[in-house]
PDB file of C-alpha atoms in Angstrom:
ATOM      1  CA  UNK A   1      76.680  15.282 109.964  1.00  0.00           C
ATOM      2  CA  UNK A   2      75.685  18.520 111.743  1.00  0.00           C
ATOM      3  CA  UNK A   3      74.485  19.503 115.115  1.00  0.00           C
ATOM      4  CA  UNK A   4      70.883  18.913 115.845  1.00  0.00           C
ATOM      5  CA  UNK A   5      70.885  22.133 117.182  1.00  0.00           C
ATOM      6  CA  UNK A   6      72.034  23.492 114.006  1.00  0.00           C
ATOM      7  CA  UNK A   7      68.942  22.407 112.044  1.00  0.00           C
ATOM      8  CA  UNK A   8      66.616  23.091 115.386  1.00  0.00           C
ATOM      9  CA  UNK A   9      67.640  26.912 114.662  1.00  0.00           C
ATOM     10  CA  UNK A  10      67.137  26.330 111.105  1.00  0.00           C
ATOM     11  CA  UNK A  11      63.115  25.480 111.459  1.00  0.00           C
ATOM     12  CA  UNK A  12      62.835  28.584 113.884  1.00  0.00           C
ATOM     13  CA  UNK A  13      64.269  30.749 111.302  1.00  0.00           C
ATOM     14  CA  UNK A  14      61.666  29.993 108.639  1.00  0.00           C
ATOM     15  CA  UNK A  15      58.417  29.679 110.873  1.00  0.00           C
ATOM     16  CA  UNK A  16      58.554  26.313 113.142  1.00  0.00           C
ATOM     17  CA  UNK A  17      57.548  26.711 116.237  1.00  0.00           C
ATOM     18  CA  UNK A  18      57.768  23.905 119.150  1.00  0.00           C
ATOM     19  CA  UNK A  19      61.108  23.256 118.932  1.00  0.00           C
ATOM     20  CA  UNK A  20      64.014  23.617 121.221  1.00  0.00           C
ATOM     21  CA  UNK A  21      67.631  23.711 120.451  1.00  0.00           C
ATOM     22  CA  UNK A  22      68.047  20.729 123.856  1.00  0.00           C
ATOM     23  CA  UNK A  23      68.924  17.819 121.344  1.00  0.00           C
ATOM     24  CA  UNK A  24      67.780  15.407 123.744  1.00  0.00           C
ATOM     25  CA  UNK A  25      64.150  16.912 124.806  1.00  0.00           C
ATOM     26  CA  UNK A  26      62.809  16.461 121.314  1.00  0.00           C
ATOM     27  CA  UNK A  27      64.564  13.089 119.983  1.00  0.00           C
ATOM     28  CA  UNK A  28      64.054   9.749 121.112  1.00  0.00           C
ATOM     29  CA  UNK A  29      68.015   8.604 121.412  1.00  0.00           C
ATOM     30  CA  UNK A  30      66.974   5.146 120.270  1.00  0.00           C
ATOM     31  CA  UNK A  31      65.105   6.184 116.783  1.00  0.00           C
ATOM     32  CA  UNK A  32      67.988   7.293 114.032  1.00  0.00           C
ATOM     33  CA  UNK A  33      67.194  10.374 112.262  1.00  0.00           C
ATOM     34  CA  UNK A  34      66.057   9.033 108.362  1.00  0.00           C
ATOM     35  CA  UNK A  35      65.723  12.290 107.450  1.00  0.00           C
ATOM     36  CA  UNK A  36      68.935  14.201 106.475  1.00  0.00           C
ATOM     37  CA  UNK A  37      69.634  17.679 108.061  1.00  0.00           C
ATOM     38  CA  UNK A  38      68.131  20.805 106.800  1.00  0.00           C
ATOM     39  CA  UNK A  39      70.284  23.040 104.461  1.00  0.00           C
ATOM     40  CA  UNK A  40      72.026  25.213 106.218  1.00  0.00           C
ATOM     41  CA  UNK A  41      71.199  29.139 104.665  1.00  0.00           C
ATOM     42  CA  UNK A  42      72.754  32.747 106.116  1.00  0.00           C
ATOM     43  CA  UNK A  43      70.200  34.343 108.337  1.00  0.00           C
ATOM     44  CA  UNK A  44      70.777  37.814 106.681  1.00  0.00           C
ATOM     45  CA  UNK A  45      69.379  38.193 103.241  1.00  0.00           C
ATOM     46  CA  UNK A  46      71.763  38.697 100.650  1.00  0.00           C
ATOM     47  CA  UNK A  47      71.848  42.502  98.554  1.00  0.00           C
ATOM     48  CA  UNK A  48      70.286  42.472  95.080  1.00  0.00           C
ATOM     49  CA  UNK A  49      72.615  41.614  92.763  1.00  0.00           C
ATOM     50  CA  UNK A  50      74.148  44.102  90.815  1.00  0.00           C
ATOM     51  CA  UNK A  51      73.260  45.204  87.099  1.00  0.00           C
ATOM     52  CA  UNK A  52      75.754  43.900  84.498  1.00  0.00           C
ATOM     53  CA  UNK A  53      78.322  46.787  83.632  1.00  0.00           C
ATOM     54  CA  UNK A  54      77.054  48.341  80.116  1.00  0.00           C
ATOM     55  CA  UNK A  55      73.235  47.906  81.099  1.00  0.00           C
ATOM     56  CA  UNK A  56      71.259  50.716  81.995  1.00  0.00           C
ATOM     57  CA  UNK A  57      69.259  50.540  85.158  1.00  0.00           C
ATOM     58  CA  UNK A  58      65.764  51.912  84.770  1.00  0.00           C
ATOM     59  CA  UNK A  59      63.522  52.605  87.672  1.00  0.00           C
ATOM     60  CA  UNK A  60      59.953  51.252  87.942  1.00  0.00           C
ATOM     61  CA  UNK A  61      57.858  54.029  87.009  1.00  0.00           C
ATOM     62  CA  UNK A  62      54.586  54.828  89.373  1.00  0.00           C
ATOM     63  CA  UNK A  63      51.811  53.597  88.802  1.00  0.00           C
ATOM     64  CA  UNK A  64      49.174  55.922  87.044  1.00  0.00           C
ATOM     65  CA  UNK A  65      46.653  58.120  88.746  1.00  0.00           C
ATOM     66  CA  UNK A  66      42.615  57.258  87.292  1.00  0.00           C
ATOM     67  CA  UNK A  67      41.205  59.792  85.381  1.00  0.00           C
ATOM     68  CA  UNK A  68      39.266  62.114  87.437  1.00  0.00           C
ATOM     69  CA  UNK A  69      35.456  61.566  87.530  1.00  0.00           C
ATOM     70  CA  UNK A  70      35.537  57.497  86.464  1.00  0.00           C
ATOM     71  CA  UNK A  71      34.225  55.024  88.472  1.00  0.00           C
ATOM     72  CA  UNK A  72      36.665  52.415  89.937  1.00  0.00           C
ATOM     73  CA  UNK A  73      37.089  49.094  87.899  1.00  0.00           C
ATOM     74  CA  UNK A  74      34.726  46.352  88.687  1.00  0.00           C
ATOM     75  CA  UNK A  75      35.927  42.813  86.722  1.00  0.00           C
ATOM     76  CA  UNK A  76      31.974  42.379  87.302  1.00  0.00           C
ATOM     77  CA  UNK A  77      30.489  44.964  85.827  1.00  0.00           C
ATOM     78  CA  UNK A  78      28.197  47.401  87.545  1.00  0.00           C
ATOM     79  CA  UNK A  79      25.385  45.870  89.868  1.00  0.00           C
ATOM     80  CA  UNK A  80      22.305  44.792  87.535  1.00  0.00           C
ATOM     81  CA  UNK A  81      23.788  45.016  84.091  1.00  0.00           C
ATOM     82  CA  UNK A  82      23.316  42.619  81.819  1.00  0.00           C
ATOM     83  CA  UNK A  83      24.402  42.183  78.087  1.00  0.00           C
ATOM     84  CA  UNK A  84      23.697  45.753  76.192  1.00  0.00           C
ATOM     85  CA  UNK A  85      20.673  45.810  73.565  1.00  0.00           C
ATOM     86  CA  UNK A  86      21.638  43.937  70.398  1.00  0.00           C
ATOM     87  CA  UNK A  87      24.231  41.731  71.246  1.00  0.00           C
ATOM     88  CA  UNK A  88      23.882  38.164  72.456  1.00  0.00           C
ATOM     89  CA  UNK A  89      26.165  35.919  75.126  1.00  0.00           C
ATOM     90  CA  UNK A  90      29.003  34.461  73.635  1.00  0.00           C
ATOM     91  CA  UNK A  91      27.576  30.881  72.210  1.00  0.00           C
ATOM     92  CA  UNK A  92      24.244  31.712  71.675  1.00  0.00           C
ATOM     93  CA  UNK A  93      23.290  32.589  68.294  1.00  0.00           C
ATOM     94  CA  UNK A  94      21.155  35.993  67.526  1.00  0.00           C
ATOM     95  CA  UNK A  95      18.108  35.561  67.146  1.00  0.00           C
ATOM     96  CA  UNK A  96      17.027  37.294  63.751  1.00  0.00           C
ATOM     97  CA  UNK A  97      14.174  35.551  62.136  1.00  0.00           C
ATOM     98  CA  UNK A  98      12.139  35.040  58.703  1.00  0.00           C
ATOM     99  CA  UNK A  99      12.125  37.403  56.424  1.00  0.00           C
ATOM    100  CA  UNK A 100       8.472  38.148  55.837  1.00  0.00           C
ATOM    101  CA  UNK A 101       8.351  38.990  52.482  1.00  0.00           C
ATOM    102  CA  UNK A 102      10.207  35.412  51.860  1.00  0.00           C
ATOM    103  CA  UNK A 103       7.666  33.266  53.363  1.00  0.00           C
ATOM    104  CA  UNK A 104       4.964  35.704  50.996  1.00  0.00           C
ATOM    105  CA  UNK A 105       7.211  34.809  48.006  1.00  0.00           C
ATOM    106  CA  UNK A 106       7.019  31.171  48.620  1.00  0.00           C
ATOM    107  CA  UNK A 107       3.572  30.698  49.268  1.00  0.00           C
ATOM    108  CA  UNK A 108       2.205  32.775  46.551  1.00  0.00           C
ATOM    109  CA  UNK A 109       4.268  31.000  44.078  1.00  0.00           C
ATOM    110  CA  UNK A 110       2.512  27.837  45.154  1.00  0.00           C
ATOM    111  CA  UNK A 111      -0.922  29.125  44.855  1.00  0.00           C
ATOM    112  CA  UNK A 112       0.076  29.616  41.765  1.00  0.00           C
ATOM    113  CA  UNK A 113      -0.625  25.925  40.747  1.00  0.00           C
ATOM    114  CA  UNK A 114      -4.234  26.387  41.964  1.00  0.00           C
ATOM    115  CA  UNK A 115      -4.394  29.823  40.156  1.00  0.00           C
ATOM    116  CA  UNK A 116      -3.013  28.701  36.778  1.00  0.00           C
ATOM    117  CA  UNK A 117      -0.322  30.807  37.393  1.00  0.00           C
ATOM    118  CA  UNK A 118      -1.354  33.705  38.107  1.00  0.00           C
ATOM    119  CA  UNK A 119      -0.353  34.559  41.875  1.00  0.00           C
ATOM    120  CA  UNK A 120       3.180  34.047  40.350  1.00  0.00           C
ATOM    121  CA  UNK A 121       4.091  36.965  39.050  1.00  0.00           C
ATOM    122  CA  UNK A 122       3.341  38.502  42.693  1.00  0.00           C
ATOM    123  CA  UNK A 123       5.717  35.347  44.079  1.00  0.00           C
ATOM    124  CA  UNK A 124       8.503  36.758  41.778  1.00  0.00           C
ATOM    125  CA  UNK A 125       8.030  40.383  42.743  1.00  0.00           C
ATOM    126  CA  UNK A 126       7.901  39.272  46.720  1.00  0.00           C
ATOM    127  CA  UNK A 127      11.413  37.543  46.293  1.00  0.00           C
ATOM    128  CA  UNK A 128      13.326  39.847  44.719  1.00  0.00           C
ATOM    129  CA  UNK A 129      11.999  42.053  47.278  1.00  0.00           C
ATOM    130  CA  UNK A 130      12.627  40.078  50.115  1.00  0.00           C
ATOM    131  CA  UNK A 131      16.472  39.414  48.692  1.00  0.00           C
ATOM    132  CA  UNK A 132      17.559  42.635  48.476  1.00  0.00           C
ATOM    133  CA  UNK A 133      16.113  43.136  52.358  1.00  0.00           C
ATOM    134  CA  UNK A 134      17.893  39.815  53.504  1.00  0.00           C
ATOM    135  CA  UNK A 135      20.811  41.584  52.142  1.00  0.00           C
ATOM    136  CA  UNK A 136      20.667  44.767  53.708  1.00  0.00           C
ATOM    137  CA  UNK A 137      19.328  43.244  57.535  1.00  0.00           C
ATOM    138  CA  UNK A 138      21.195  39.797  57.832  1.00  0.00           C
ATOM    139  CA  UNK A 139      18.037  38.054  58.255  1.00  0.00           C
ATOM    140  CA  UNK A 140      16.905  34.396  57.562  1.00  0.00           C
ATOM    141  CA  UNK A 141      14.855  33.003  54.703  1.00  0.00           C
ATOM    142  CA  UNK A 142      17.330  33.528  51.320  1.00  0.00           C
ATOM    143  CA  UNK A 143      16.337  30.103  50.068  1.00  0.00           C
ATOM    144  CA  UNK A 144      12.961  30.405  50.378  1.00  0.00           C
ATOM    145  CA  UNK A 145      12.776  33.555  48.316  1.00  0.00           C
ATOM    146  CA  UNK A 146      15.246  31.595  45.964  1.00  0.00           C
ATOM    147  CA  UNK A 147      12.478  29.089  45.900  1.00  0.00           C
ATOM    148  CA  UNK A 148       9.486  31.640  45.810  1.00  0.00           C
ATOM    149  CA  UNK A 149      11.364  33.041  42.477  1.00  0.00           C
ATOM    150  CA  UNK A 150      11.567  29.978  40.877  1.00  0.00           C
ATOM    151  CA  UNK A 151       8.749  28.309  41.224  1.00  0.00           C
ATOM    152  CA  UNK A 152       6.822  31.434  39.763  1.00  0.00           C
ATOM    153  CA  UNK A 153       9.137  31.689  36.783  1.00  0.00           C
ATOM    154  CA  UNK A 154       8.905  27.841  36.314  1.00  0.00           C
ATOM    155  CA  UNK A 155       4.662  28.205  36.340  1.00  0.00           C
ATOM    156  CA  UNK A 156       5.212  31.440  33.990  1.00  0.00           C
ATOM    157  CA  UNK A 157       7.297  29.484  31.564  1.00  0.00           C
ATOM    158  CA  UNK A 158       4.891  26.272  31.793  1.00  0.00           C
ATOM    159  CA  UNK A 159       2.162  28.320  31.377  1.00  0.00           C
ATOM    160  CA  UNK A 160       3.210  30.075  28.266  1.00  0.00           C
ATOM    161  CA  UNK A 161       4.415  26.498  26.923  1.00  0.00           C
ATOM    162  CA  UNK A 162       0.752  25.206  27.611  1.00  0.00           C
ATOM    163  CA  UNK A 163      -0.755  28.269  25.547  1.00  0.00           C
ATOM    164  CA  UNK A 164       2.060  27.842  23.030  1.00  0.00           C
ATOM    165  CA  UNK A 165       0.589  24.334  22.567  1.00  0.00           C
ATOM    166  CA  UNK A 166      -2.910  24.847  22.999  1.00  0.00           C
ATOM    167  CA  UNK A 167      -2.989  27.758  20.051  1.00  0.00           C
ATOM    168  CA  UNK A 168      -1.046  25.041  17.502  1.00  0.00           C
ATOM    169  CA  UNK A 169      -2.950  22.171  18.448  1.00  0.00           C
ATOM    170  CA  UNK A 170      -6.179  24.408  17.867  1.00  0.00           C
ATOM    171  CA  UNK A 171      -4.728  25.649  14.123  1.00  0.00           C
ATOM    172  CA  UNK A 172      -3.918  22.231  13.131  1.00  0.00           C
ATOM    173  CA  UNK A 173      -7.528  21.028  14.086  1.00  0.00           C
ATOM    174  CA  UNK A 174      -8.763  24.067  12.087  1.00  0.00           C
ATOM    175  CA  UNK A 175      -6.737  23.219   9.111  1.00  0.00           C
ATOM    176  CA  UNK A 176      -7.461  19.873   9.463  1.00  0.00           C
ATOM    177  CA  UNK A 177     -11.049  19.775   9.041  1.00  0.00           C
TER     178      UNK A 177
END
């Protein structure tokens, strides 16, 4: 076991203060220590160890001087910026919107069933025109131009069926009677 003024230097030596190297002023003589001693460690550090033989020793090189006229590095950013035109905060999606000329496409192929098809042909026009500007600009609304196509083709097409039908049923009545 070691002398309780052994570890009494010991807690001195790394920052305790309070204690005094009398073994008897800080110990009651009836309470056994439970605690074992501190390790005992040399008071003087010890030298770097040295580089295995065959290695090169490199030296740290200084740091790097800022280029002249930049400001100093803020991990905030400068006082009263926020995020830079165009872009959005991370998890927040942009904010691009309809395309226009979709919506147009869409509803002017419906009116089409009111018109006997003839806002249509405009519906068509309006969605290829709207496609090719979705393409180019990123913007919303590709399936309702999709939609605004279609449904004008689809009146077209019945539309020419009905006439199909309507001139045939009229020549067989005129041949039949």
């Amino acid at each position: 076991m070691t002398n309780p003024g052994e570890s009494d230097e010991w807690w001195k030596q790394y920052g305790g203060s309070g204690v005094s190297s009398d073994p008897a002023a800080g110990q009651h003589p009836s309470e056994p220590s439970s605690y074992p001693s501190a390790p005992q460690y040399p008071s003087t550090p010890a030298a770097a160890p040295a580089p295995p033989p065959g290695q090169p020793s490199y030296a740290t090189p200084p740091p790097a001087a800022p280029y002249p006229g930049t400001p100093p590095y803020s991990p905030y950013g400068a006082p009263g910026a926020g995020y830079p035109a165009g872009y959005q905060p991370y998890g927040y999606p942009a904010n691009r919107g309809t395309n226009g000329l979709a919506i147009a496409s869409l509803v002017t192929s419906l009116a089409g069933f009111a018109t006997c098809g003839a806002t249509s042909i405009v519906g068509i026009i309006l969605g290829v025109i709207s496609l090719n500007q979705i393409r180019d600009s990123g913007q919303e609304g590709r399936g309702m131009a999709l939609a605004g196509i279609w449904i004008g083709v689809g009146l077209i097409a019945l539309g020419l069926i009905w006439f199909v039908v309507m001139i045939v049923a009229s020549a067989a009545g005129a041949a039949g009677a």
